Coordinates of C-alpha atoms in Angstrom, one line a residue:
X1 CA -18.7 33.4 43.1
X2 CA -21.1 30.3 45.0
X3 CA -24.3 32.5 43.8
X4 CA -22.6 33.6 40.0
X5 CA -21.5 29.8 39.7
X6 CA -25.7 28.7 40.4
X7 CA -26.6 31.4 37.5
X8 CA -24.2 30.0 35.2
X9 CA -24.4 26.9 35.7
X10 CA -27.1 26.3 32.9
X11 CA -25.1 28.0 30.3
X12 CA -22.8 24.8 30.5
X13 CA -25.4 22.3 28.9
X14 CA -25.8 22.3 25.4
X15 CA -29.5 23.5 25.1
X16 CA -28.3 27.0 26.0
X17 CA -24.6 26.7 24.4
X18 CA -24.2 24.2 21.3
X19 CA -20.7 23.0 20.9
X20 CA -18.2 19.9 21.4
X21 CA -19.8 17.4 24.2
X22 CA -17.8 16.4 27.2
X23 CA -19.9 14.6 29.6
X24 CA -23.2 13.2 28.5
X25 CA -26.1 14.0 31.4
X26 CA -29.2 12.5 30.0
X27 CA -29.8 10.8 27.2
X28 CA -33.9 10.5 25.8
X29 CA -35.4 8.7 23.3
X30 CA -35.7 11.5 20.6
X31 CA -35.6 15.3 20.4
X32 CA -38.6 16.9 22.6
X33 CA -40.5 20.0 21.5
X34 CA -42.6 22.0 23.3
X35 CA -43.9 25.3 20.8
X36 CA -41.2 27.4 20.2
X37 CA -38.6 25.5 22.9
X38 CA -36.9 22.0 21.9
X39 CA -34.6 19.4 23.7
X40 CA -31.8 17.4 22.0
X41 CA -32.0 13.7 22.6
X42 CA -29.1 14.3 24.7
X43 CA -28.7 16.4 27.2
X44 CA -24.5 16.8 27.9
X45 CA -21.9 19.4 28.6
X46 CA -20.1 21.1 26.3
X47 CA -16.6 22.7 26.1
X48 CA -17.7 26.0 25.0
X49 CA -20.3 26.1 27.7
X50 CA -17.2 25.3 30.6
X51 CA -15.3 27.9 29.0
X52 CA -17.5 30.8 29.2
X53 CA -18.5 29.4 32.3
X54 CA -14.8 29.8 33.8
X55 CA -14.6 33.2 32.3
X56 CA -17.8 34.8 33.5
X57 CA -16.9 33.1 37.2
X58 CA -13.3 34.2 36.7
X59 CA -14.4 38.0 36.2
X60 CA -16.5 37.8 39.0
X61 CA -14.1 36.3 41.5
X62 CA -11.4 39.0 40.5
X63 CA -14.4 41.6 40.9
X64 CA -15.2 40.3 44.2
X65 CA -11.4 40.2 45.4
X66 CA -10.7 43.5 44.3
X67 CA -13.6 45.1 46.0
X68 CA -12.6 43.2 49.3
X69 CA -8.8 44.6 48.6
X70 CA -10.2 47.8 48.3
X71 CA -12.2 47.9 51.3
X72 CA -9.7 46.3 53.6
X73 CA -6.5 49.0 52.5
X74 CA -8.8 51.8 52.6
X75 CA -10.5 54.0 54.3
X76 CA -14.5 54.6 54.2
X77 CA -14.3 58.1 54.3
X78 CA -11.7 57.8 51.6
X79 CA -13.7 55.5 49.2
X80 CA -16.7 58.1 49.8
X81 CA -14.4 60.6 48.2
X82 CA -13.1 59.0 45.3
X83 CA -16.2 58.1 44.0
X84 CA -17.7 61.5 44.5
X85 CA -14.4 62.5 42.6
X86 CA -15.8 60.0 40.1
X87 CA -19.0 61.8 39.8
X88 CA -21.1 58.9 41.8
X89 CA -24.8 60.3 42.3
X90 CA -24.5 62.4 45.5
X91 CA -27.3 60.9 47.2
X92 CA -25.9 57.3 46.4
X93 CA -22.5 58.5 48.1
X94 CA -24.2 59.7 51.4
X95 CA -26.7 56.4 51.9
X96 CA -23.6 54.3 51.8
X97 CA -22.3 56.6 54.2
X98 CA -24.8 57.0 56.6
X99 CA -25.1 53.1 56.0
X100 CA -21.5 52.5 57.1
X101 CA -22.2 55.1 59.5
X102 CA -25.0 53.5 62.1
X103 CA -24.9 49.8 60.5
X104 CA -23.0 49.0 63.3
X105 CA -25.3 51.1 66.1
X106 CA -28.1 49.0 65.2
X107 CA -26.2 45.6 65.2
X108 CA -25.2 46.7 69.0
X109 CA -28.9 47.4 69.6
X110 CA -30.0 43.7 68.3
X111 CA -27.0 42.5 70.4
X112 CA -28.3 44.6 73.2
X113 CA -32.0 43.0 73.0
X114 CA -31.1 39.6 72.4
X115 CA -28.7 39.6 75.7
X116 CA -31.3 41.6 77.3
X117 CA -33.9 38.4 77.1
X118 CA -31.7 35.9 77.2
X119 CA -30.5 36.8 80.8
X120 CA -34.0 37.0 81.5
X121 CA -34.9 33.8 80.7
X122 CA -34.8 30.7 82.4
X123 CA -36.1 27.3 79.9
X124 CA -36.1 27.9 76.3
X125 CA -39.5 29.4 74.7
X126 CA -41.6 27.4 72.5
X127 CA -41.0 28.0 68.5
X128 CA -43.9 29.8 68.4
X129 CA -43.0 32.1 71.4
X130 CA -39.3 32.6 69.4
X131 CA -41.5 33.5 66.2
X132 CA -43.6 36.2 68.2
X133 CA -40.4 37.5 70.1
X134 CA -38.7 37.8 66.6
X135 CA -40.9 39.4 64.7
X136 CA -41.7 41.6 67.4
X137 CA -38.3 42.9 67.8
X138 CA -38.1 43.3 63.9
X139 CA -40.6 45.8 64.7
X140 CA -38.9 47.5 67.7
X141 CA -36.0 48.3 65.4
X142 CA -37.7 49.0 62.7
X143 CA -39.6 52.0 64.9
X144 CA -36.0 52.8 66.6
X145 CA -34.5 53.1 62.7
X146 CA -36.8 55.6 61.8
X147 CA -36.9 57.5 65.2
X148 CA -33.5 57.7 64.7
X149 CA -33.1 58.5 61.2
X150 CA -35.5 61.3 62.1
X151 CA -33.3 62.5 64.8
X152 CA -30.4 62.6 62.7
X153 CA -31.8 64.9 60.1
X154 CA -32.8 67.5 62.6
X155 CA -29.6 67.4 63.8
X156 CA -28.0 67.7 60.3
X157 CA -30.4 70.6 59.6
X158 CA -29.8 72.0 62.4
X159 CA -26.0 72.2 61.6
X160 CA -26.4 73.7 58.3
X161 CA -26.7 70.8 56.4
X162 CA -28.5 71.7 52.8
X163 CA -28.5 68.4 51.1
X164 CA -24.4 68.1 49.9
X165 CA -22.2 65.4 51.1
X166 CA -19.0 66.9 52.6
X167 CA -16.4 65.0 53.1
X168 CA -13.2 65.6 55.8
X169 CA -10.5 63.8 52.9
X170 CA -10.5 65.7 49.7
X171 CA -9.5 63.8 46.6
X172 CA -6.6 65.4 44.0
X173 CA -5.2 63.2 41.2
X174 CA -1.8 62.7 41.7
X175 CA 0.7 61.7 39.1
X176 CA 1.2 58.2 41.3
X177 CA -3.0 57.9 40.5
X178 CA -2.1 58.8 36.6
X179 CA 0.5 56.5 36.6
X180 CA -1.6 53.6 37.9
X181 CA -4.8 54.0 36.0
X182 CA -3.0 54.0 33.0
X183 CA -0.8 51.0 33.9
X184 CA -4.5 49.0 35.1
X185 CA -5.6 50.5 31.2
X186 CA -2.8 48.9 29.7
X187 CA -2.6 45.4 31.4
X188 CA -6.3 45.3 30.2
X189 CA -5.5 46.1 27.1
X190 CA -2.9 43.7 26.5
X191 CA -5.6 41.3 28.7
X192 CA -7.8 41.4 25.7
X193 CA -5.4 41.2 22.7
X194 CA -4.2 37.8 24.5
X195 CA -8.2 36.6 24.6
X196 CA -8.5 37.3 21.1
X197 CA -5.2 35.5 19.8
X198 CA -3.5 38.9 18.5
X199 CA -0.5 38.5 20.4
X200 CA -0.7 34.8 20.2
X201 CA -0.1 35.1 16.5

């Protein structure tokens, strides 16, 4: 929401959305024109610009809370599942797995090399001894990631892998998954009539 609310936050002023001021922020001597762009003489806030504003962050913050929701109540092999279910690009479904997969096997290896050094040192390093000790091991596990990666494949290969993502849990629409998609489908539904005053009237 932090990152969406700096997009945003220029949609709020009146040179990108006309409308009612609120807050006045700058105030020049005349309107500015520069070729095709122009500036008002002043620059404020306006109500239509907060209100799109709240509405694009508010759809972003439910987005964000109901993928973290999702994430914390399920499992990954799960999630993998359903979207293959929802006909997700196969090769899109296995990156994320194989990301989920070893993401954690290379954060142990930084935590490995970074305790490694640090019980081998005695005073601190200069900044540009830190700089050449970084970007050295950005190096080392960049090597190790695709040592590794190689090593997996043979071993997938090897096991009869022929480029399809198999899954252990095997998705099957149940009347409880009807029920709730089309209960989501109709509070949007009656989500949008409210927006634009039909039910209101």
């Amino acid at each position: 929401p932090l990152f969406s609310a700096a997009i945003v936050l220029p949609a709020v002023l009146n040179i990108v959305t006309p409308g009612d001021p609120v807050w006045v922020l700058l105030r020049l001597s005349g309107p500015r024109t520069w070729g095709p762009y122009s500036l008002p003489a002043e620059i404020t806030i306006t109500e239509q610009g907060l209100r799109g504003a709240n509405l694009f962050l508010s759809r972003v913050a439910a987005s964000v809370a109901f993928a973290i929701l999702l994430t914390l109540t399920s499992k990954w092999s799960a999630i993998f599942s359903g979207l293959r279910s929802l006909f997700a690009p196969r090769i899109f479904v296995m990156t994320l797995s194989m990301t989920e997969r070893y993401l954690f096997v290379f954060l142990r290896l930084i935590q490995d090399m970074y305790r490694a050094r640090k019980s081998r040192t005695i005073h601190p390093f200069s900044p540009a001894a830190e700089r050449h000790w970084t970007a050295s091991r950005i190096g080392v596990t960049f090597k190790k990631s695709i040592d590794m990666s190689e090593d997996i494949h043979k071993a997938m290969l090897s096991r009869g892998f022929q480029g399809e993502f198999r899954s252990l849990d095997r998705f099957h629409l149940s009347p409880a998954d009807a029920a709730w998609v089309a209960a989501v489908l109709f509070a949007g539904v009656v989500l949008i009539l409210f927006e634009k005053g039909i039910l209101n009237s």
